[in-house]
């Protein structure tokens, strides 16, 4: 089992529904977020390209946040999900600094927080809140170890990229381009 | 360590205020699912779900409100069986919790009073506020007639007030959704095909092979099911053609983006029709069988070559030909989308006619992948006495515009300004669910009308700019706290959805059905409100529709089979379009008889002078007009609008992204607040762009006050559509001020 998320940038309209759905699902306080939208514009009028995409923790195979955590609060499950144990976290911020995706923030309650791939929903057989709400259905979630899963199929069929591959983190959020 | 840390969390959470404090323990455990026991607890947690349909915008998606064991609203999730959302709400629907939680909500009735010579509001009881309104309204009714009571409304609560108004004998009813928004396309399509476009638009986007968007920015407007279907169309490899001077989100998803010069769309469409006919690409059989006036149209567009249009639109002739051929190639599975907010230049009904005629030439109306024949189910009327017949109403007020199908808000505004020649004097307004200072252009005229009113009431959930002008303000509870009428959707198949309160009204707010009943009883029309709770009305109606409130509470949405016939044209049978002639009218005798062009013509519209830029405005996916700017969840996503400026313009003026500027329009109107510049290649050099709905002046909106510019205050020049009274608002030009013009003045 190796969870991964695949996001189709050709369909994303950058509406931020994934952000609100995550906030209400996970009680993320207003002013903070576990996922967010980026907009990249290239070219000059009228030859322009626009890429919109939803970003979050990449649940990296080689996760710098896990390696640098002094207390072991940041850890990785066998299914690849990277989590933070709130009451083991001393809020030192090393993981925030180490993350090439800027995916972590300090919760007002003191600990570091980030995307969990909605671990608690997966246990109920539900998709992550962001995936299940997306009005463009541009987000896919599943098991990369299963060659027949939707995510595996998409990565076989479509051109894709990952973010900051040069960081060597082996991220598990893929972007169809 | 663990214990002391938990203690610390509790203390710090208390510092965050009530809501955060009560949920902070849940935050901890919910977001740290490593603790197996607690994860299980979280997983096992039983939420209660209550059906509703969303009121954050007009799409009215059916949803479930989730409340926890303490009765707190946790989240709102789309109803899987709803054709408006297919189980997926948009950001505004998901963020609807913020509408309920907003601590700036109106909390009690307010009555205008004078203290030490200064006008202010004082809190009042419902009893006092309702008595006051009833006595003032009764007074106006006696003196001038009930017709002098005007209602300006929007959304589901409007229906309760419309019932009240009709009961007391007034039909002086209007909503900005018509003459300030989609009116021209309704009139234009009705003239051509015999029926309104309506909402949701009957566009078969999911099965289309070619979607043509003319200034319609699906994806930035989150018209939910359409956004979803556009995504399906992308998956299916549909051709998307977007015509927009701005590189919209939709443009970025398009096969062809035509970066048109603003205000020249009709020229492009005439050239498209020219190509379709000249190259013999139009649907000959369809046109022959169903349309009238093809010969006239052919002759009319013969002069409008792509070369002619190039000089006007700046779109290369070859690009015009290529896109026309792409549409024809996909036909009849092609949609030239009617758009939604279409009050642009004053010839908007004619532009809609051009769109409709294109669809007719392509044979897309009544065809799979084009437009389907929509159907809804009739909700039976709860019994009440017959309404009295008013002597005049919206129709007479707007009589100057022969094909207006609904009240023209701006004409109601004009009728409210004292004038001895005005036969239809409006003396009081009830404004509900619409912040007219941000939806009605020409603020000077609007203020003049408001000043002249004898009495004005505002019903809303939030303090808005408009509430500041009211004599009495009534706090409405949000859609999560009330019953409303059954939503009967017009769609591929009929469906209904119910709105059931998930939580009791917060503060001293009340549902509008209750307000309408209370006012009705006080105004002597209590027999029109023959129920104690609106729940009884819904229950009665649902029983008649073969279901019950109990069942609907469990399912939220009920779908019905079609009874009106097939979804698309049955080519083997004759079909009569609901026009006067029974045919699609490419040539409109009705327009001709009224003295208008029977077929659309291109008219040149004014252009900005040097140093001025056309003010274009639009939508952001996380906001609805001006009503969501203060919603804590949605404000968190976007708290202000920006001024989009082309880099060339930025270089000339010396502007940088993030810099605050102010705007002055062609009539020397200066924006109340500043706006931050966004230098971007996504906008033409002859225009600037901002998202509509910001620049709130109401100080009680703690998050939205003073953030960004209200585009509507800069729209003082209006090109009125002579056919239906729509207010064209895209002909205003602004210059950019880099120094704060309000430096020495307090706003």
XYZ file of N, CA and C in Angstrom, chain B residues 449-596:
444
model
N -33.065 58.517 -4.902
C -34.310 57.777 -4.685
C -34.459 57.390 -3.210
N -33.399 56.886 -2.631
C -33.460 56.466 -1.224
C -33.781 57.663 -0.326
N -33.157 58.798 -0.648
C -33.421 60.011 0.135
C -34.889 60.400 0.093
N -35.505 60.179 -1.061
C -36.887 60.625 -1.236
C -37.915 59.668 -0.628
N -37.496 58.440 -0.329
C -38.449 57.451 0.184
C -39.037 57.893 1.520
N -40.290 57.560 1.727
C -40.887 57.860 3.034
C -40.484 56.820 4.057
N -40.174 55.604 3.566
C -39.833 54.552 4.516
C -39.057 53.453 3.798
N -38.056 52.912 4.491
C -37.276 51.850 3.855
C -36.913 50.781 4.889
N -37.145 49.533 4.500
C -36.855 48.394 5.372
C -35.834 47.506 4.675
N -34.872 47.006 5.420
C -33.919 46.045 4.852
C -33.967 44.758 5.663
N -34.057 43.642 4.957
C -33.967 42.325 5.601
C -32.704 41.655 5.083
N -31.837 41.253 5.981
C -30.603 40.596 5.552
C -30.038 39.815 6.732
N -29.044 38.975 6.432
C -28.360 38.277 7.526
C -27.182 39.101 8.022
N -26.677 39.964 7.139
C -25.473 40.736 7.451
C -25.736 42.228 7.366
N -24.987 43.013 8.160
C -25.029 44.454 7.906
C -24.326 44.702 6.577
N -24.986 45.317 5.649
C -24.411 45.599 4.332
C -24.442 47.108 4.136
N -23.839 47.578 3.051
C -23.887 49.018 2.793
C -25.334 49.500 2.765
N -26.223 48.678 2.211
C -27.608 49.106 2.044
C -28.343 49.209 3.390
N -27.939 48.399 4.366
C -28.648 48.449 5.643
C -28.512 49.824 6.303
N -27.425 50.505 6.003
C -27.195 51.838 6.582
C -28.231 52.864 6.159
N -28.948 52.586 5.072
C -29.953 53.545 4.591
C -31.361 53.248 5.113
N -31.508 52.142 5.823
C -32.842 51.696 6.209
C -33.390 52.486 7.397
N -34.722 52.518 7.494
C -35.363 53.037 8.703
C -35.497 51.910 9.716
N -35.750 50.716 9.199
C -35.802 49.541 10.078
C -34.994 48.418 9.424
N -34.164 47.768 10.210
C -33.380 46.631 9.729
C -33.861 45.386 10.463
N -34.188 44.332 9.691
C -34.627 43.088 10.320
C -33.565 42.002 10.089
N -33.099 41.365 11.164
C -32.077 40.337 11.007
C -32.690 38.997 10.625
N -32.343 38.544 9.440
C -32.823 37.251 8.970
C -31.844 36.180 9.446
N -32.358 35.008 9.795
C -31.436 33.928 10.122
C -30.913 33.320 8.823
N -29.799 32.610 8.896
C -29.217 32.069 7.668
C -29.994 30.840 7.211
N -29.664 30.364 6.020
C -30.383 29.225 5.428
C -30.207 27.955 6.244
N -29.179 27.888 7.076
C -28.975 26.690 7.899
C -29.917 26.665 9.094
N -30.615 27.784 9.304
C -31.443 27.935 10.510
C -32.925 28.080 10.198
N -33.322 27.736 8.959
C -34.725 28.020 8.617
C -35.279 27.081 7.545
N -36.597 27.041 7.495
C -37.307 26.426 6.372
C -37.446 27.475 5.277
N -37.519 27.028 4.044
C -37.871 27.898 2.929
C -38.687 27.069 1.958
N -39.108 27.699 0.888
C -39.904 26.986 -0.105
C -39.147 25.815 -0.703
N -39.921 24.863 -1.263
C -39.318 23.706 -1.917
C -38.587 24.176 -3.168
N -37.348 23.715 -3.346
C -36.614 24.051 -4.574
C -37.010 23.067 -5.655
N -37.699 23.558 -6.663
C -38.046 22.709 -7.794
C -37.080 23.049 -8.918
N -36.205 22.105 -9.252
C -35.142 22.401 -10.201
C -35.590 22.159 -11.626
N -35.153 23.067 -12.508
C -35.379 22.919 -13.931
C -34.117 22.307 -14.492
N -34.243 21.074 -14.968
C -33.036 20.356 -15.352
C -33.355 19.293 -16.387
N -32.445 18.346 -16.560
C -32.706 17.246 -17.505
C -33.910 16.423 -17.024
N -33.893 16.143 -15.710
C -35.054 15.509 -15.098
C -35.520 16.416 -13.962
N -36.833 16.425 -13.698
C -37.309 17.248 -12.590
C -36.769 16.718 -11.254
N -36.555 17.612 -10.335
C -36.163 17.182 -8.992
C -36.578 18.254 -7.994
N -36.743 17.830 -6.769
C -37.027 18.798 -5.711
C -36.018 18.624 -4.585
N -35.821 19.688 -3.830
C -34.951 19.629 -2.654
C -35.598 20.451 -1.554
N -35.344 20.060 -0.312
C -35.926 20.815 0.805
C -34.834 21.468 1.645
N -35.247 22.526 2.306
C -34.365 23.207 3.252
C -34.980 23.064 4.637
N -34.279 22.362 5.508
C -34.758 22.111 6.866
C -33.725 22.714 7.828
N -34.183 23.424 8.852
C -33.192 24.011 9.765
C -32.355 22.941 10.473
N -31.037 23.111 10.457
C -30.133 22.172 11.133
C -29.876 22.622 12.557
N -30.031 23.913 12.768
C -29.792 24.518 14.083
C -30.827 25.622 14.288
N -31.107 25.968 15.548
C -32.051 27.077 15.772
C -31.396 28.406 15.399
N -32.210 29.429 15.096
C -31.635 30.732 14.732
C -30.734 31.285 15.838
N -29.575 31.764 15.413
C -28.643 32.400 16.347
C -29.149 33.803 16.665
N -28.690 34.330 17.764
C -29.042 35.688 18.180
C -30.562 35.840 18.175
N -31.044 37.046 17.816
C -32.494 37.264 17.745
C -32.914 37.356 16.287
N -32.376 36.440 15.461
C -32.711 36.477 14.034
C -33.909 35.566 13.759
N -34.584 35.836 12.649
C -35.815 35.107 12.321
C -35.848 34.756 10.831
N -36.578 33.695 10.488
C -36.732 33.386 9.057
C -37.689 34.363 8.379
N -37.482 34.574 7.086
C -38.308 35.545 6.358
C -39.760 35.093 6.232
N -40.004 33.772 6.181
C -41.413 33.344 6.109
C -42.161 33.860 7.327
N -41.482 33.870 8.478
C -42.103 34.330 9.721
C -42.328 35.840 9.680
N -41.317 36.542 9.165
C -41.425 38.003 9.060
C -42.610 38.370 8.157
N -42.702 37.669 7.006
C -43.784 37.961 6.059
C -45.154 37.724 6.713
N -45.265 36.610 7.453
C -46.531 36.277 8.113
C -46.885 37.342 9.159
N -45.893 37.724 9.961
C -46.133 38.726 10.995
C -46.594 40.051 10.389
N -45.921 40.454 9.307
C -46.316 41.711 8.662
C -47.697 41.568 8.028
N -47.938 40.414 7.425
C -49.237 40.171 6.803
C -50.361 40.283 7.813
N -50.167 39.675 8.977
C -51.209 39.729 10.013
C -51.435 41.158 10.486
N -50.344 41.910 10.585
C -50.458 43.298 11.041
C -51.055 44.216 9.963
N -51.009 43.758 8.712
C -51.535 44.603 7.639
C -52.893 44.117 7.155
N -53.507 43.232 7.928
C -54.883 42.810 7.613
C -55.004 41.771 6.511
N -53.920 41.069 6.208
C -54.015 40.000 5.203
C -53.571 38.664 5.808
N -53.892 38.489 7.094
C -53.488 37.284 7.814
C -54.014 36.002 7.178
N -55.145 36.101 6.455
C -55.736 34.898 5.853
C -54.855 34.319 4.745
N -53.867 35.098 4.295
C -52.936 34.585 3.283
C -51.817 33.747 3.931
N -51.789 33.772 5.243
C -50.726 33.061 5.960
C -51.352 32.076 6.937
N -52.048 31.123 6.356
C -52.871 30.220 7.145
C -52.058 29.040 7.684
N -51.025 29.352 8.446
C -50.173 28.313 9.046
C -49.389 28.938 10.201
N -49.010 28.088 11.162
C -48.214 28.596 12.280
C -46.735 28.496 11.978
N -46.400 27.480 11.187
C -44.990 27.245 10.878
C -44.915 26.887 9.399
N -43.919 27.385 8.724
C -43.817 27.125 7.286
C -43.634 25.638 6.992
N -43.197 24.923 7.994
C -43.078 23.464 7.906
C -44.403 22.843 7.418
N -45.511 23.411 7.894
C -46.831 22.883 7.507
C -47.071 23.031 6.009
N -46.615 24.150 5.447
C -46.797 24.399 4.017
C -46.040 23.354 3.222
N -44.776 23.155 3.622
C -43.934 22.197 2.899
C -44.526 20.794 3.008
N -44.945 20.443 4.221
C -45.517 19.111 4.436
C -46.726 18.888 3.524
N -47.591 19.888 3.471
C -48.796 19.809 2.620
C -48.408 19.630 1.156
N -47.422 20.438 0.700
C -46.994 20.370 -0.704
C -46.339 19.030 -1.013
N -45.487 18.560 -0.084
C -44.769 17.301 -0.321
C -45.739 16.130 -0.413
N -46.767 16.149 0.431
C -47.780 15.086 0.376
C -48.412 15.043 -1.012
N -48.714 16.247 -1.547
C -49.327 16.329 -2.879
C -48.371 15.845 -3.965
N -47.078 15.891 -3.654
C -46.088 15.509 -4.658
C -45.606 14.070 -4.443
N -46.386 13.323 -3.649
C -46.075 11.910 -3.495
C -44.934 11.606 -2.553
N -44.645 12.526 -1.650
C -43.604 12.250 -0.660
C -44.038 12.899 0.659
N -43.124 13.050 1.570
C -43.465 13.662 2.851
C -42.220 14.330 3.414
N -42.434 15.177 4.395
C -41.286 15.846 5.001
C -40.369 14.823 5.663
N -40.970 13.806 6.246
C -40.170 12.748 6.878
C -39.233 12.091 5.866
N -39.834 11.748 4.707
C -39.007 11.108 3.682
C -37.933 12.081 3.176
N -38.335 13.313 2.947
C -37.387 14.290 2.403
C -36.262 14.589 3.397
N -36.569 14.506 4.690
C -35.511 14.715 5.686
C -34.452 13.625 5.569
N -34.884 12.467 5.080
C -33.930 11.357 4.922
C -33.178 11.430 3.609
N -33.827 11.934 2.558
C -33.174 11.886 1.237
C -32.758 13.260 0.715
N -33.373 14.312 1.196
C -32.955 15.663 0.804
C -33.370 16.070 -0.599
N -33.189 15.148 -1.547
C -33.512 15.426 -2.947
C -34.366 14.291 -3.476
N -35.393 14.624 -4.238
C -36.188 13.589 -4.881
C -36.233 13.887 -6.372
N -35.890 12.878 -7.146
C -35.901 13.025 -8.602
C -37.161 12.398 -9.173
N -37.719 13.043 -10.181
C -38.949 12.558 -10.818
C -38.673 12.233 -12.287
N -39.426 11.295 -12.850
C -39.250 11.025 -14.286
C -39.805 12.171 -15.129
N -39.284 12.311 -16.326
C -39.790 13.338 -17.242
C -41.196 12.979 -17.714
N -42.011 14.012 -17.929
C -43.344 13.765 -18.477
C -43.599 14.627 -19.709
N -42.702 15.550 -20.004
C -42.966 16.529 -21.072
C -42.504 16.044 -22.431
N -41.945 14.849 -22.498
C -41.441 14.381 -23.789
C -39.938 14.194 -23.735
N -39.336 13.868 -24.885
C -37.903 13.548 -24.875
C -37.024 14.764 -24.555
N -35.809 14.457 -24.151
C -34.841 15.481 -23.766
C -34.383 16.283 -24.979
N -34.397 15.623 -26.137
C -33.937 16.277 -27.364
C -35.005 16.165 -28.443
N -34.837 16.896 -29.517
C -35.790 16.877 -30.621
C -35.955 15.464 -31.177
N -37.190 15.085 -31.396
C -37.446 13.835 -32.094
C -37.611 14.189 -33.573
N -36.612 13.853 -34.360
C -36.548 14.341 -35.750
C -37.692 13.794 -36.606
N -38.279 12.676 -36.146
C -39.343 12.077 -36.953
C -40.692 12.760 -36.752
N -40.779 13.510 -35.674
C -42.057 14.172 -35.400
C -41.926 15.664 -35.641
N -43.063 16.306 -35.859
C -43.000 17.760 -35.999
C -42.867 18.370 -34.611
N -42.192 19.465 -34.528
C -42.034 20.133 -33.246
C -42.340 21.607 -33.437
N -43.217 22.115 -32.587
C -43.522 23.538 -32.637
C -42.778 24.267 -31.537
N -41.922 25.186 -31.938
C -41.233 26.004 -30.930
C -42.244 26.977 -30.325
N -42.101 27.294 -29.050
C -43.108 28.170 -28.412
C -42.995 29.646 -28.798
N -42.593 29.928 -30.037
C -42.600 31.306 -30.533
C -43.960 31.579 -31.167
N -44.178 32.841 -31.571
C -45.451 33.197 -32.215
C -45.679 32.368 -33.461
N -44.602 32.132 -34.218
C -44.722 31.416 -35.494
C -44.589 29.910 -35.348
N -44.181 29.450 -34.156
C -43.950 28.024 -33.978
C -42.592 27.586 -34.513
N -41.850 28.542 -35.052
C -40.525 28.258 -35.619
C -39.458 29.064 -34.877
N -38.215 28.665 -35.092
C -37.108 29.473 -34.591
C -37.070 30.745 -35.432
N -37.068 31.906 -34.765
C -37.181 33.147 -35.532
C -35.826 33.810 -35.725
N -35.180 33.510 -36.848
C -33.903 34.159 -37.170
C -34.153 35.628 -37.498
N -35.277 35.858 -38.152
C -35.732 37.212 -38.430
C -36.912 37.451 -37.493
N -36.847 38.506 -36.690
C -37.909 38.715 -35.709
C -38.876 39.807 -36.155
N -40.035 39.364 -36.576
C -41.063 40.330 -36.964
C -41.479 41.157 -35.748
N -41.468 40.509 -34.587
C -41.864 41.191 -33.351
C -40.943 42.389 -33.086
N -39.642 42.177 -33.229
C -38.701 43.287 -33.037
C -38.927 44.365 -34.094
N -39.103 43.922 -35.315
C -39.314 44.859 -36.429
C -40.548 45.736 -36.154
N -41.644 45.079 -35.731
C -42.880 45.817 -35.469
C -42.720 46.819 -34.333
N -41.816 46.515 -33.426
C -41.597 47.423 -32.296
C -40.572 48.511 -32.636
N -40.077 48.451 -33.871
C -39.131 49.478 -34.303
C -37.670 49.146 -34.021
N -37.406 47.893 -33.730
C -36.011 47.480 -33.487
C -35.496 46.678 -34.678
